[in-house]
Amino acid sequence: MLRFPAWKITSILLMTAFALLLIVPSLLSPAHRDALISHVPKWLPIRTLVLGLDLQGGSHVLLEVDSNSVVKTLVDNLRDSVRRTLREEKVSITGGIGVVPRGVQLRIPDPAERARAMPKLRQLAATFGSGITDSARAPAFDVTENDNGLIQFTVTDAGVDSKVRRAVEQSIEVLRRRVDALGTTEPNIQRQGADRILVEVPGLQDTSKLKEILGTTAKLEFRLVAEPGADPADVEPLDQVDNPGKLPVEKRVMVQGEDLTDAQPGFDSRTQEPVVNFRFNIRGGQRFGEVTSENVGKLFAIILDGKVISAPRILGPITGGSGQISGHFTVESANNLSILLRAGALPAKLTIVEERTVGPGLGQDSIDAGKRAAYVGAALVAFYMLITYGIFGIFANIALAVHVSFIFAGLVLLGATLTLPGIAGIVLTIGMAVDANVLIYERIREEAHLGRSIISALDAGFKRAFATIVDSNVTMFVAAAILYFLGSGPVRGFAVSMALGILTSIVTAVTMTRMMIALWYRYKRPVKLPI
Amino acid sequence: MKLLRLAPENTKFPFMRFRRVSYPFSALLSIISVVLFLNVGMNFGIDFSGGTLIELRAKTGEADTAKLRSIAEHLKIGDVEVQGFGGVTDVTMRFGLQTGGDAAQQAAVNRVKDAIGGDYEVRRTEVVGPRVSGELVQSGTLGVVISIIAVLCYLWFRFEWQFAVGAIIATMHDLLLTVGFFSLTRLEFNTTSIAAILTIVGYSLNETVVVLDRIREMMRKFRKMPTDQLIDVSVNAVIPRTIMTATTVFLALLALVVFGGQVIRSFSLAMIWGIFVATYSSIFICSPMLIYLGLRGDTVGSAPAPVTKPARKPV
């Protein structure tokens, strides 16, 4: 008990000093923190505690890729490819290419033509939709053929999975570009589960703008407005943004938003209305030039997410590779549209399945409440320990203070996020760390009552209590670990604080207290135990 | 300095005699909990039921719940629950899932915000869709079940099987009574409450392990003592520690209830109930279970051994 080697004392003191250094930047005000960062060498990692959105305010939005729309796009693209293949092979079909819920079907009545087309169609199905990045390379479609000449393409589950996965990846890229353009600090965008994307934007006040920017697909298309007498099969009526009623528009897409290289808000030189100026890449510029020169005098519809924004008349060929979208924008909506166009279109529709927004006022209130509770709780516990155990209580309280700084240092080191339940977890481990000391002290008292000498009572107290402390802490730790792996968000934050608290309490409540008592004993040589 | 002692020294309280009272008592409370849960149910927060919660603070003066209620009725978004939240200026509005999927949820939120935006600051908005809430229920339940199983395995490994069974029965008891507590008090049950429940499980196990640890130690020390006496001695030995720890945790939680803010109040209240129940069950439910499970089965069997071994007696 008395022998407490110098290296142990030194390492405990070093650990404590290290922990305190780690949490200093978090305690400073932002201005002082910047001053500190500019005055210390660059290689020193200065990190601050990450506060959860519930504490600092901000938005948490969970989006889900609509797998139905992914499948629909896939099937639509397949239908176009099938049609092209049949046209190339000059195969005639009866009844057109029908879209069924999970695929397409067609009928080739002539067996000879069918025999000629099938290898091509099978090859198409085998390679369709699987890019070079797909590791599984599972075919996206199954093909069946019956004697009546009915051929069916059905989407496979693997095909849907890989499409959804790719859609999620692409969406994350697009969303990142969009959110970055909002100019907020450190947004967090990550995949969650198979088909979800979590977007966390700290400190954002206007969430409706965020949601609008996240939820918009931003698929831009240029199509010709259908002339009277056009084949109804090639025409679809679309809603208009400005006018009531639908506008008949050709199904064929002339130029796509994918070919845009830039989009900027601006003002129309004549009307002074806000507009969006855009620029195409070479392919898009050429195509745009061809279409406008071949269709002078016709109406050209600019379509965003299936709605006609405007349909200006083509006055002459536009060959410069740039153009303008006008459509009764406000400055803000022109700005939003240009952000969306610059960032590109989402590959699939995203729906908001969960949203949590904490205003900055509430966040600050929560921090204040949490701090107040932590101070009061710590003061109550410390006072209670002092009046119960006297000098040993002081040792326990010092260990407790170090314990709390270890938890915060651990959070800083791990880069973990402190949430409101996390603060609750810390307050709780303050109580639990005390339990370790209580177990030890009560045991010491018991052993002293049994008539042992002071030194052997101290020794036995620590030794016997230790087994119990390990058992109970491991049990708690198991619960915390499972909480971490199965929980999400705030529950996770709680588990991290709790697990850290349990781990550090073994060092502080057992080893550190023991050290202090050993040093005290060596110095004081008491004849009677003070507890 | 005279030090404070909450527990008298050297108690000889016959805890095990109370098992004839504590078992029927706990059985009754458990049945009430189940009945409450089945008939009254929990006050599920939107994390589990799905729906929308909007927290508002009046920009000037007090929040007018009656007026908010009437505004909400005109919006045709189903039943809207308007409640005071903490102080007089704060109020929460809660309404259920809208028909028409996730987009309809968002639309309803916007309509509410538009209708009341001028006079109130929107402090918090939470919208949870039907599928997400279902998954939260699943993962929450799974968390509780798996952590209990994991802990059971650990205890089985470290102690005799009777200890593990006793600990699990005590933990289930605490869990059941906590569910009953949520049902009775109408405290909101959300993901943070799951954290509370799991912490109660942890605390309950901690209490149980401390008592069991001492029982095991006493078993080695007093090899021939009858089980009920043995447990009494053990519980009396740890009772000062139990009271001390329960009091410190209670003090910490009290600070959370009073100063921690409205958001975690249900968590803190549930935890206070939890430490109370956990302390009770570790003494009055888990420990007597060892008697019924025949902890000393092997020792009792060998107790009369000297009588049956006349050969060793010196003739």
Coordinates of N, CA, C and O in Angstrom, one line a residue, chain A residues 433-528:
Chain A
A433 N -18.7 7.0 -10.4 CA -17.3 7.1 -10.0 C -17.2 7.2 -8.5 O -16.4 6.6 -7.9
V434 N -18.2 7.9 -7.9 CA -18.2 8.0 -6.5 C -18.4 6.6 -5.9 O -17.9 6.3 -4.9
D435 N -19.2 5.8 -6.6 CA -19.5 4.5 -6.1 C -18.3 3.7 -5.8 O -18.1 3.0 -4.8
A436 N -17.3 3.8 -6.7 CA -16.1 3.1 -6.6 C -15.4 3.5 -5.3 O -14.9 2.6 -4.5
N437 N -15.3 4.8 -5.1 CA -14.7 5.3 -3.8 C -15.4 4.8 -2.6 O -14.8 4.5 -1.6
V438 N -16.8 4.9 -2.7 CA -17.6 4.5 -1.6 C -17.3 3.0 -1.2 O -17.1 2.7 -0.1
L439 N -17.3 2.2 -2.3 CA -17.0 0.8 -2.1 C -15.7 0.6 -1.3 O -15.6 -0.2 -0.4
I440 N -14.7 1.3 -1.8 CA -13.3 1.2 -1.2 C -13.4 1.7 0.3 O -12.9 1.0 1.2
Y441 N -13.9 2.8 0.5 CA -13.9 3.4 1.9 C -14.7 2.6 2.9 O -14.3 2.4 4.0
E442 N -15.9 2.1 2.4 CA -16.7 1.3 3.3 C -16.0 0.0 3.7 O -16.0 -0.4 4.8
R443 N -15.2 -0.5 2.7 CA -14.5 -1.7 2.9 C -13.4 -1.5 3.9 O -13.1 -2.3 4.8
I444 N -12.7 -0.3 3.8 CA -11.6 0.0 4.7 C -12.2 0.1 6.1 O -11.6 -0.4 7.1
R445 N -13.3 0.8 6.3 CA -13.9 0.9 7.6 C -14.3 -0.5 8.2 O -14.0 -0.8 9.3
E446 N -14.8 -1.3 7.3 CA -15.2 -2.7 7.8 C -13.9 -3.4 8.3 O -13.9 -4.0 9.4
E447 N -12.9 -3.3 7.5 CA -11.7 -4.1 7.8 C -11.1 -3.5 9.1 O -10.6 -4.2 10.0
A448 N -11.2 -2.2 9.3 CA -10.7 -1.5 10.5 C -11.5 -2.0 11.7 O -10.9 -2.3 12.8
H449 N -12.8 -2.1 11.5 CA -13.6 -2.6 12.6 C -13.3 -4.0 13.0 O -13.5 -4.4 14.2
L450 N -12.8 -4.8 12.1 CA -12.4 -6.2 12.4 C -11.1 -6.2 13.2 O -10.6 -7.3 13.5
G451 N -10.5 -5.1 13.4 CA -9.3 -5.0 14.2 C -8.0 -5.0 13.5 O -7.0 -5.3 14.1
R452 N -8.1 -4.8 12.2 CA -6.8 -4.7 11.5 C -6.1 -3.4 11.8 O -6.7 -2.4 12.2
S453 N -4.8 -3.4 11.5 CA -4.0 -2.2 11.6 C -4.4 -1.2 10.5 O -5.0 -1.7 9.5
I454 N -4.1 0.0 10.6 CA -4.5 1.0 9.6 C -4.0 0.6 8.2 O -4.8 0.5 7.3
I455 N -2.7 0.3 8.2 CA -2.1 0.0 6.9 C -2.7 -1.3 6.3 O -3.0 -1.3 5.1
S456 N -3.0 -2.3 7.1 CA -3.6 -3.5 6.4 C -5.0 -3.3 6.1 O -5.5 -3.9 5.2
A457 N -5.7 -2.4 6.9 CA -7.1 -2.1 6.6 C -7.2 -1.4 5.2 O -8.0 -1.7 4.4
L458 N -6.3 -0.4 5.0 CA -6.3 0.3 3.8 C -6.0 -0.7 2.6 O -6.7 -0.7 1.6
D459 N -5.0 -1.5 2.8 CA -4.6 -2.4 1.8 C -5.8 -3.4 1.4 O -6.1 -3.5 0.3
A460 N -6.3 -4.0 2.5 CA -7.4 -5.0 2.3 C -8.6 -4.3 1.6 O -9.3 -4.8 0.7
G461 N -8.9 -3.0 2.1 CA -10.0 -2.3 1.5 C -9.9 -2.1 0.0 O -10.9 -2.4 -0.7
F462 N -8.7 -1.7 -0.4 CA -8.5 -1.5 -1.9 C -8.6 -2.8 -2.6 O -9.3 -3.0 -3.6
K463 N -8.0 -3.8 -2.0 CA -7.8 -5.1 -2.7 C -9.2 -5.8 -2.9 O -9.6 -6.2 -4.0
R464 N -10.0 -5.8 -1.8 CA -11.3 -6.5 -1.8 C -12.3 -5.7 -2.7 O -13.1 -6.3 -3.4
A465 N -12.3 -4.4 -2.5 CA -13.3 -3.6 -3.3 C -13.0 -3.7 -4.8 O -13.9 -3.6 -5.6
F466 N -11.7 -3.9 -5.1 CA -11.4 -3.8 -6.6 C -12.1 -4.9 -7.4 O -12.6 -4.6 -8.5
A467 N -12.2 -6.1 -6.8 CA -12.9 -7.2 -7.6 C -14.4 -6.7 -7.9 O -14.9 -6.9 -9.0
T468 N -15.0 -6.2 -6.8 CA -16.4 -5.7 -7.0 C -16.5 -4.6 -8.1 O -17.4 -4.6 -8.9
I469 N -15.5 -3.7 -8.0 CA -15.6 -2.6 -8.9 C -15.4 -3.1 -10.3 O -16.2 -2.6 -11.2
V470 N -14.5 -4.0 -10.5 CA -14.3 -4.5 -11.9 C -15.6 -5.2 -12.4 O -16.1 -4.9 -13.5
D471 N -16.2 -6.1 -11.5 CA -17.4 -6.7 -12.0 C -18.5 -5.8 -12.3 O -19.2 -5.9 -13.3
S472 N -18.7 -4.8 -11.5 CA -19.9 -3.9 -11.7 C -19.6 -3.0 -12.9 O -20.4 -2.7 -13.7
N473 N -18.3 -2.6 -13.1 CA -18.0 -1.7 -14.2 C -18.0 -2.4 -15.5 O -18.5 -1.9 -16.5
V474 N -17.6 -3.7 -15.5 CA -17.7 -4.4 -16.8 C -19.1 -4.6 -17.2 O -19.5 -4.4 -18.3
T475 N -20.0 -4.9 -16.2 CA -21.4 -5.0 -16.5 C -22.0 -3.7 -17.1 O -22.7 -3.7 -18.1
M476 N -21.7 -2.6 -16.5 CA -22.1 -1.3 -17.0 C -21.6 -1.0 -18.4 O -22.2 -0.5 -19.2
F477 N -20.3 -1.4 -18.6 CA -19.6 -1.2 -19.8 C -20.3 -2.0 -21.0 O -20.4 -1.5 -22.1
V478 N -20.6 -3.2 -20.6 CA -21.3 -4.0 -21.6 C -22.6 -3.4 -22.1 O -22.9 -3.2 -23.3
A479 N -23.3 -2.8 -21.1 CA -24.6 -2.1 -21.4 C -24.3 -0.9 -22.3 O -25.0 -0.7 -23.3
A480 N -23.2 -0.2 -22.0 CA -22.9 1.0 -22.7 C -22.5 0.7 -24.1 O -22.9 1.4 -25.1
A481 N -21.7 -0.4 -24.3 CA -21.2 -0.7 -25.6 C -22.4 -1.1 -26.5 O -22.4 -0.7 -27.7
I482 N -23.3 -1.9 -26.0 CA -24.5 -2.3 -26.8 C -25.3 -1.1 -27.1 O -25.8 -1.0 -28.3
L483 N -25.5 -0.2 -26.2 CA -26.2 1.0 -26.4 C -25.5 1.8 -27.6 O -26.2 2.3 -28.5
Y484 N -24.2 1.8 -27.6 CA -23.5 2.5 -28.7 C -23.8 1.9 -30.0 O -24.0 2.5 -31.0
F485 N -23.7 0.5 -30.1 CA -23.8 -0.1 -31.4 C -25.2 -0.1 -31.9 O -25.4 -0.1 -33.1
L486 N -26.2 -0.2 -31.0 CA -27.6 -0.3 -31.5 C -28.3 1.1 -31.5 O -29.2 1.3 -32.2
G487 N -27.7 2.0 -30.7 CA -28.4 3.3 -30.7 C -28.0 4.2 -31.8 O -27.2 3.8 -32.7
S488 N -28.7 5.3 -31.9 CA -28.3 6.3 -32.9 C -28.4 7.7 -32.3 O -29.1 7.9 -31.3
G489 N -27.7 8.6 -32.9 CA -27.8 10.0 -32.5 C -27.6 10.2 -31.0 O -26.5 9.9 -30.5
P490 N -28.6 10.8 -30.3 CA -28.4 11.2 -28.9 C -28.1 10.0 -28.0 O -27.3 10.1 -27.1
V491 N -28.7 8.9 -28.3 CA -28.4 7.7 -27.5 C -27.0 7.3 -27.6 O -26.3 6.9 -26.6
R492 N -26.4 7.4 -28.8 CA -25.0 7.1 -29.0 C -24.1 8.0 -28.2 O -23.1 7.6 -27.6
G493 N -24.4 9.3 -28.2 CA -23.7 10.3 -27.5 C -23.7 9.9 -26.0 O -22.6 10.0 -25.3
F494 N -24.8 9.5 -25.5 CA -24.9 9.1 -24.1 C -24.0 7.9 -23.8 O -23.3 7.9 -22.8
A495 N -24.1 6.9 -24.7 CA -23.3 5.7 -24.5 C -21.8 6.0 -24.5 O -21.0 5.5 -23.7
V496 N -21.3 6.9 -25.4 CA -19.9 7.3 -25.5 C -19.5 7.9 -24.1 O -18.5 7.5 -23.5
S497 N -20.2 8.9 -23.7 CA -19.9 9.5 -22.4 C -19.8 8.5 -21.3 O -19.0 8.5 -20.4
M498 N -20.8 7.6 -21.3 CA -20.9 6.7 -20.2 C -19.8 5.7 -20.2 O -19.1 5.4 -19.2
A499 N -19.4 5.2 -21.4 CA -18.3 4.3 -21.5 C -17.0 4.9 -21.1 O -16.2 4.3 -20.4
L500 N -16.8 6.1 -21.6 CA -15.6 6.8 -21.2 C -15.5 7.0 -19.7 O -14.5 6.8 -19.1
G501 N -16.6 7.4 -19.1 CA -16.7 7.6 -17.7 C -16.4 6.4 -16.9 O -15.6 6.4 -15.9
I502 N -16.9 5.2 -17.4 CA -16.6 4.0 -16.7 C -15.1 3.6 -16.8 O -14.5 3.3 -15.8
L503 N -14.5 3.8 -18.0 CA -13.1 3.5 -18.2 C -12.2 4.4 -17.3 O -11.3 3.9 -16.6
T504 N -12.5 5.7 -17.4 CA -11.6 6.6 -16.6 C -11.8 6.5 -15.1 O -10.9 6.7 -14.4
S505 N -13.0 6.0 -14.7 CA -13.2 6.0 -13.3 C -12.3 4.9 -12.6 O -12.0 5.0 -11.4
I506 N -12.0 3.9 -13.4 CA -11.1 2.9 -12.8 C -9.7 3.5 -12.5 O -9.1 3.3 -11.4
V507 N -9.2 4.3 -13.4 CA -7.9 5.0 -13.2 C -8.0 6.0 -12.0 O -7.2 6.0 -11.1
T508 N -9.1 6.8 -12.1 CA -9.1 7.9 -11.1 C -9.6 7.4 -9.8 O -8.9 7.7 -8.8
A509 N -10.7 6.7 -9.7 CA -11.3 6.4 -8.4 C -10.5 5.3 -7.7 O -10.4 5.3 -6.5
V510 N -9.8 4.5 -8.5 CA -9.0 3.4 -7.8 C -7.5 3.9 -7.7 O -7.0 4.1 -6.6
T511 N -6.8 4.0 -8.8 CA -5.4 4.2 -8.7 C -5.1 5.6 -8.1 O -4.2 5.7 -7.3
M512 N -5.7 6.6 -8.6 CA -5.4 8.0 -8.1 C -5.7 8.1 -6.7 O -4.9 8.7 -5.9
T513 N -6.9 7.7 -6.2 CA -7.2 7.8 -4.8 C -6.2 7.0 -4.0 O -5.8 7.5 -2.9
R514 N -5.8 5.9 -4.5 CA -4.9 5.0 -3.8 C -3.5 5.8 -3.6 O -2.9 5.8 -2.5
M515 N -3.1 6.4 -4.7 CA -1.9 7.2 -4.6 C -2.0 8.3 -3.6 O -1.1 8.5 -2.8
M516 N -3.1 9.0 -3.6 CA -3.2 10.1 -2.7 C -3.2 9.6 -1.2 O -2.5 10.2 -0.4
I517 N -3.9 8.5 -1.0 CA -3.9 8.0 0.3 C -2.6 7.5 0.8 O -2.1 7.7 1.9
A518 N -1.9 6.9 -0.2 CA -0.5 6.4 0.2 C 0.4 7.5 0.5 O 1.2 7.4 1.5
L519 N 0.4 8.6 -0.3 CA 1.2 9.7 0.0 C 0.9 10.4 1.3 O 1.7 10.7 2.1
W520 N -0.4 10.5 1.5 CA -0.9 11.1 2.8 C -0.4 10.3 4.0 O 0.0 10.8 5.0
Y521 N -0.5 8.9 3.8 CA -0.2 8.1 5.0 C 1.3 8.2 5.3 O 1.7 8.3 6.4
R522 N 2.1 8.2 4.2 CA 3.6 8.3 4.4 C 3.9 9.6 5.1 O 4.8 9.7 5.9
Y523 N 3.2 10.7 4.8 CA 3.5 12.0 5.3 C 3.0 12.2 6.7 O 3.7 12.7 7.6
K524 N 1.8 11.7 7.0 CA 1.1 11.9 8.2 C 1.4 10.9 9.3 O 1.4 11.2 10.5
R525 N 1.6 9.7 8.9 CA 1.7 8.5 9.8 C 0.6 8.5 10.8 O 0.8 8.6 12.0
P526 N -0.7 8.5 10.4 CA -1.8 8.6 11.4 C -1.8 7.3 12.3 O -1.4 6.3 11.9
V527 N -2.4 7.5 13.5 CA -2.5 6.4 14.4 C -3.9 5.8 14.4 O -4.2 4.8 14.8
K528 N -4.8 6.7 13.8 CA -6.2 6.2 13.7 C -6.8 6.6 12.4 O -6.4 7.6 11.8

